[in-house]
XYZ file of C-alpha atoms in Angstrom:
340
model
C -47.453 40.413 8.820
C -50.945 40.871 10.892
C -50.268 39.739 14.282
C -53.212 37.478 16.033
C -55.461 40.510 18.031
C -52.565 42.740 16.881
C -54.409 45.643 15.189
C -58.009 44.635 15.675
C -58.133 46.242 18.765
C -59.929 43.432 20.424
C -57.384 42.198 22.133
C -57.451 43.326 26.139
C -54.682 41.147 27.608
C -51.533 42.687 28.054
C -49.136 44.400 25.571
C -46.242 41.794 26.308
C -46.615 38.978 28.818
C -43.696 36.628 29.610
C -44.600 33.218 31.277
C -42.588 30.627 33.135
C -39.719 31.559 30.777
C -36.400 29.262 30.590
C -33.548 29.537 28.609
C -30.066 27.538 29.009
C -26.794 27.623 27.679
C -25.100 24.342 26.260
C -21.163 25.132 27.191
C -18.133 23.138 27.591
C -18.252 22.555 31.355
C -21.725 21.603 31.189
C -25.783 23.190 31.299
C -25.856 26.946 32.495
C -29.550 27.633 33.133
C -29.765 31.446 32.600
C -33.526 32.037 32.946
C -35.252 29.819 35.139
C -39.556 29.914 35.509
C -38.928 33.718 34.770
C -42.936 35.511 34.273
C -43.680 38.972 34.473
C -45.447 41.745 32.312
C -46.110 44.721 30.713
C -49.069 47.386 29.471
C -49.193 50.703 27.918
C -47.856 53.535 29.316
C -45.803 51.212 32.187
C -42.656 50.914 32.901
C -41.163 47.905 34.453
C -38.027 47.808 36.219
C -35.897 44.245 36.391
C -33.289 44.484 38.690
C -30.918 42.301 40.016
C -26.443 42.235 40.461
C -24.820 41.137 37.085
C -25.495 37.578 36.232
C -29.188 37.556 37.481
C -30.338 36.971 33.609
C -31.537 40.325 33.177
C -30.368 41.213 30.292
C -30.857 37.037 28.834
C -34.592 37.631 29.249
C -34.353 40.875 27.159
C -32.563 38.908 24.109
C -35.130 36.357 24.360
C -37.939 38.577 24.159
C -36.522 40.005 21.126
C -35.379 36.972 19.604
C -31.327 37.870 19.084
C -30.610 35.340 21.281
C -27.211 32.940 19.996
C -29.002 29.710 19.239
C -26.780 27.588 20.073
C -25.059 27.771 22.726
C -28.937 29.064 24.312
C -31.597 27.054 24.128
C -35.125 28.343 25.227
C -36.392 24.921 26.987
C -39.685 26.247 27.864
C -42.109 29.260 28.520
C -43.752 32.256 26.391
C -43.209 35.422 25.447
C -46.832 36.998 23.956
C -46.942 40.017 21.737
C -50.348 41.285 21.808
C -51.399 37.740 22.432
C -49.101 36.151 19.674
C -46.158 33.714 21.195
C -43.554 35.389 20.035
C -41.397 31.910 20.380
C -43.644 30.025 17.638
C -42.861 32.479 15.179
C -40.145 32.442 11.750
C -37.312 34.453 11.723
C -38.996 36.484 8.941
C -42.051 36.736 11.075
C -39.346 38.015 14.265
C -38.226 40.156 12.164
C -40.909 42.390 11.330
C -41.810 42.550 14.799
C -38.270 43.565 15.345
C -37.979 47.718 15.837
C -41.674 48.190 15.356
C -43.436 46.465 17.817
C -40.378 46.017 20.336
C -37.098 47.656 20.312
C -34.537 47.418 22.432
C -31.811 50.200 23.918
C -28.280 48.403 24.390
C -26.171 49.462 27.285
C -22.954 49.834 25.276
C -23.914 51.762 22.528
C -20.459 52.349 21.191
C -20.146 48.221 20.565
C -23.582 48.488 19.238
C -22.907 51.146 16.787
C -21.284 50.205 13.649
C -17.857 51.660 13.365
C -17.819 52.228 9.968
C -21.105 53.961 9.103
C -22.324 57.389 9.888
C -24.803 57.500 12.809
C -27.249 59.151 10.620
C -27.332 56.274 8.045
C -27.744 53.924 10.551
C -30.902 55.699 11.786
C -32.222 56.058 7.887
C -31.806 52.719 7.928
C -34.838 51.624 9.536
C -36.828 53.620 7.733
C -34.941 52.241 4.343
C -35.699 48.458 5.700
C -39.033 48.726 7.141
C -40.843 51.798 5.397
C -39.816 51.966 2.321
C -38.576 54.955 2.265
C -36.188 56.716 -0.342
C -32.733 57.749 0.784
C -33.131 61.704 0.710
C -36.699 61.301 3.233
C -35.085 58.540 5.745
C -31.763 60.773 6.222
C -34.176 63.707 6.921
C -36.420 61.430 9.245
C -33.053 60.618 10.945
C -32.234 63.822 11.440
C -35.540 64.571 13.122
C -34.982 61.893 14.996
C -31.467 63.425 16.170
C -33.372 66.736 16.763
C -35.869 64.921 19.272
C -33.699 63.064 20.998
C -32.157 66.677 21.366
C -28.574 66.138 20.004
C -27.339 69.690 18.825
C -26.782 70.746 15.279
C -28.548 67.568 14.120
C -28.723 68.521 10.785
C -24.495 69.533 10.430
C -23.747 65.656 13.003
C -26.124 63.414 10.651
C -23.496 62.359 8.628
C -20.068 62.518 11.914
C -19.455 58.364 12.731
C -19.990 57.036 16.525
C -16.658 57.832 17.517
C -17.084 61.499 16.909
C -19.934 61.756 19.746
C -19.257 61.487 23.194
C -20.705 58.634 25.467
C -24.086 60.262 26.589
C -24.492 61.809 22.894
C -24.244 57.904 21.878
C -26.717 56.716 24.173
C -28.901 59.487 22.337
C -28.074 58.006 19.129
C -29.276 54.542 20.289
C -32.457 55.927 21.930
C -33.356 57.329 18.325
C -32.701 53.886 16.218
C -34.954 52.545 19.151
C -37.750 54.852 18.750
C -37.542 55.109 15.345
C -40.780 52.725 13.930
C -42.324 54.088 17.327
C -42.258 50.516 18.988
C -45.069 49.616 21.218
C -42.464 48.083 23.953
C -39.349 49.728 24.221
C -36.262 47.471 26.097
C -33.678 49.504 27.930
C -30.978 47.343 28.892
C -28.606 49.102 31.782
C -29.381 52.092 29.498
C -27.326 54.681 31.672
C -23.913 52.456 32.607
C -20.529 54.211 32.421
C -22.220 57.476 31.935
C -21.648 60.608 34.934
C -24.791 60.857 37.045
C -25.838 64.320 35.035
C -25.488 62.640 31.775
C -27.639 59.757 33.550
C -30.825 61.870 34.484
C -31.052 63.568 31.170
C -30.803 60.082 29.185
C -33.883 58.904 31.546
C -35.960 62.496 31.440
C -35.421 61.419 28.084
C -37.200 58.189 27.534
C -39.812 59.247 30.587
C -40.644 62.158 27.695
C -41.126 59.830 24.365
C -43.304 57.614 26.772
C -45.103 60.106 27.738
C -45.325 61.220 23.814
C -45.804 57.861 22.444
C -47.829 55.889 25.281
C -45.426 52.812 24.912
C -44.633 50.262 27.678
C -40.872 49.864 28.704
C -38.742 47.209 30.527
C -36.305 49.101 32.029
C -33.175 46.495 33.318
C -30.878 47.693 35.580
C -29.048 47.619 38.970
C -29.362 51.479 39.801
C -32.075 51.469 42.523
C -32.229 55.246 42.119
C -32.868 55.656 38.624
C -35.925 53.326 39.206
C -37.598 54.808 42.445
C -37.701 57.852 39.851
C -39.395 56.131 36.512
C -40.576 52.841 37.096
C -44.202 51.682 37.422
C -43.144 48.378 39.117
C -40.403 45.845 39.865
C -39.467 42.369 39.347
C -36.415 41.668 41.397
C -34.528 38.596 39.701
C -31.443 36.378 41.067
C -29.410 33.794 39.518
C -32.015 33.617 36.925
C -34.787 33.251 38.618
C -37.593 36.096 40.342
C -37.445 36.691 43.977
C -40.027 39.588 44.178
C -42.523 41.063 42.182
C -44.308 44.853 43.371
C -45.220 47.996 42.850
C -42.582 50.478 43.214
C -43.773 51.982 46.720
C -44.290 48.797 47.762
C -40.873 47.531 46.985
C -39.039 50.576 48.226
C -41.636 50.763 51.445
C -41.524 47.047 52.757
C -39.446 44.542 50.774
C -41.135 41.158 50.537
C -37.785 39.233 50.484
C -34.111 39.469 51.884
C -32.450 39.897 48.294
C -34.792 42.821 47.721
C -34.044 44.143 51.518
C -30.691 43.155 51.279
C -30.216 45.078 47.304
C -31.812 48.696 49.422
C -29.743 48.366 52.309
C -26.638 48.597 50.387
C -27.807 51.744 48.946
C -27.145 55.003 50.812
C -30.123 56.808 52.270
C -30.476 61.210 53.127
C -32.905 60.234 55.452
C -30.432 57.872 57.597
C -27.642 60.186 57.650
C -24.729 58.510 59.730
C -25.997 55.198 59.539
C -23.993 52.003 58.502
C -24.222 50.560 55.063
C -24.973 46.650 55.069
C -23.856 44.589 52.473
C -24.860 41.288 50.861
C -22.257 38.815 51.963
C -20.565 36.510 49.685
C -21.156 36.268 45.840
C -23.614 35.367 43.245
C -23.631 31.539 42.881
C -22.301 29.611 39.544
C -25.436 29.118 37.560
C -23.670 25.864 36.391
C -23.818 24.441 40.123
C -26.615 26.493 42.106
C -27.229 25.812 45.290
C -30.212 23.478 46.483
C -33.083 24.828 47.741
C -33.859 28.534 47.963
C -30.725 29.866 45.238
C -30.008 32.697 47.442
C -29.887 31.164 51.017
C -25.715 30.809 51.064
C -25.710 34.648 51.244
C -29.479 34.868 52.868
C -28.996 36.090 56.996
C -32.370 34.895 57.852
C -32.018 31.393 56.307
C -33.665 28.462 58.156
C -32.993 24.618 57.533
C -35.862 24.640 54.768
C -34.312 26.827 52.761
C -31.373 24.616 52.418
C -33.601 21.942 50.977
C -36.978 23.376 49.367
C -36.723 25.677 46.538
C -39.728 28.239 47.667
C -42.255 29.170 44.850
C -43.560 32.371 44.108
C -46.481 33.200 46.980
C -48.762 35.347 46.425
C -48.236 38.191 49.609
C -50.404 40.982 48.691
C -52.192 42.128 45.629
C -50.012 42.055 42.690
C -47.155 40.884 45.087
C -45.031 37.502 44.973
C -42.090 36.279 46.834
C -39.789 34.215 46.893
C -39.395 33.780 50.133
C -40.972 30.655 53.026
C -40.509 32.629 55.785
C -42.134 36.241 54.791
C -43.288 38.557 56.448
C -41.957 37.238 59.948
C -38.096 37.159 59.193
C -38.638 40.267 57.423
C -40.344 41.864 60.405
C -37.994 40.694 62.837
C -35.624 42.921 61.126
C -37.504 46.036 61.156
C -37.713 45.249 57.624
């Protein structure tokens, strides 16, 4: 399938753009609206970081955008998600499908649940190549074992054929990073790509995929709640909360002078060298039920510089800088008051 602008390369817009996205889920006890007016996105060579505590609808907006969504209970109410121009949403499963691992792949953050138990990891990489290539089983197993080699799993060539069980957490999350990279995907997903591994384990998976971008020039969405794995990697940030954004910056800018109080609030909690003896603040209070959220601005119950309109007006997206949006009525003033 020939994607609209897809190969011609007279297309300039962006490699994936994701506009005024929604998505819901149709449960029991009523409408849970997951994604709500979410837009953001993403060219060569970047990497964008979505962060936000569990629950925010990071990881939601990465299922959309690769179409694995449950359908139902979700239902995508409105919004696009362009591939090299084409809405990815008005497309056939077929058409998804093709799309799927080549143009976008995705890296799950539980790779043992997203390895199959019962195959070798080494047919499971050959399997792309099988599916989408063409390819005969003798040259995808020796593809896959390349691909083992580059993603720099020892004795590739003696593992190919060991089951995920047999590799240890971080070796998994190799194992994943290979299927992922496989058809050499123009956007690459990483979803929490580093959770429940040690922190040494954790900067060799992301030197890692900082190395095949570099190699490969592909644009990544890197989701996750680890401020300091992003300060490190990312390009810049969209800063999401009960499924909607609050921020959107460069990383400097983010880090430098947060343009709302979930953003200030998310880099307080973090510890600092350069404040050494300092007091760690905290959020207050919990992430709101996205089957009852609050009126007005979602995050003023837990917000300390709340003022009577954010109880009642939900604030829009202003434009505070270039490239910069926030959430937020009362920025920069409340934030300035604080010494940011």
């Amino acid at each position: 399938m020939t994607l609209q602008n897809g190969d011609s390369g007279d297309y300039s817009g962006p490699l994936l753009e994701v506009e005024h996205l929604e998505v819901e889920f149709h449960t029991r006890a009523g409408i849970v609206k997951a994604v709500n007016d979410v837009s953001f996105t993403v060219d060569s060579r970047e990497t964008l970081a979505v962060l936000g505590e569990s629950g925010s609808g990071k990881s939601v907006t990465a299922q959309t955008i690769m179409g694995i969504l449950d359908m139902p209970p979700a239902v995508i109410t409105g919004g696009a998600v362009r591939f090299r121009g084409t809405d990815l949403l008005t497309l056939s499963e077929p058409q998804r499908r093709a799309i799927r691992g080549q143009g976008i792949s995705i890296i799950f953050q539980d790779a043992l649940s997203a390895l199959n138990p019962v195959f070798s990891v080494g047919w499971q990489i050959a399997e792309m190549f099988r599916v989408h290539r063409g390819m005969s089983r003798k040259d995808a197993r020796k593809r896959a074992i390349e691909l083992m080699e580059r993603v720099h799993i020892p004795a590739a060539a003696q593992r190919v054929d060991d089951f995920p069980h047999q590799f240890s957490g971080g070796m998994r999350q190799r194992i994943m990073i290979a299927m992922a990279i496989a058809l050499d995907p123009d956007v690459l997903i990483a979803d929490e790509p580093t959770t429940a591994l040690d922190v040494t384990v954790q900067a060799q998976i992301m030197e890692l995929l900082g190395e095949i971008q570099r190699d490969s020039g592909m644009g990544m969405i890197l989701i996750t709640h680890d401020l300091g794995v992003v300060a490190d990697i990312a390009d810049r940030t969209t800063v999401m909360y009960a499924g909607r954004v609050m921020e959107q910056a460069g990383v400097f800018e983010t880090y430098q002078a947060p343009a709302h109080p979930y953003t200030k609030g998310l880099l307080d909690s973090i510890p600092r060298l350069d404040q050494k003896g300092g007091v760690l603040h905290t959020i207050t209070g919990t992430p709101p039920d996205l089957l009852d959220t609050p009126s007005g601005c979602v995050f003023h119950p837990r917000c300390r510089f709340r003022k009577d309109d954010c109880l009642t007006q939900a604030p829009p997206l202003y434009e505070v800088g270039e490239g910069r949006t926030s959430a937020c009525h009362y920025y920069p003033e409340v934030l300035d008051d604080a010494g940011r």
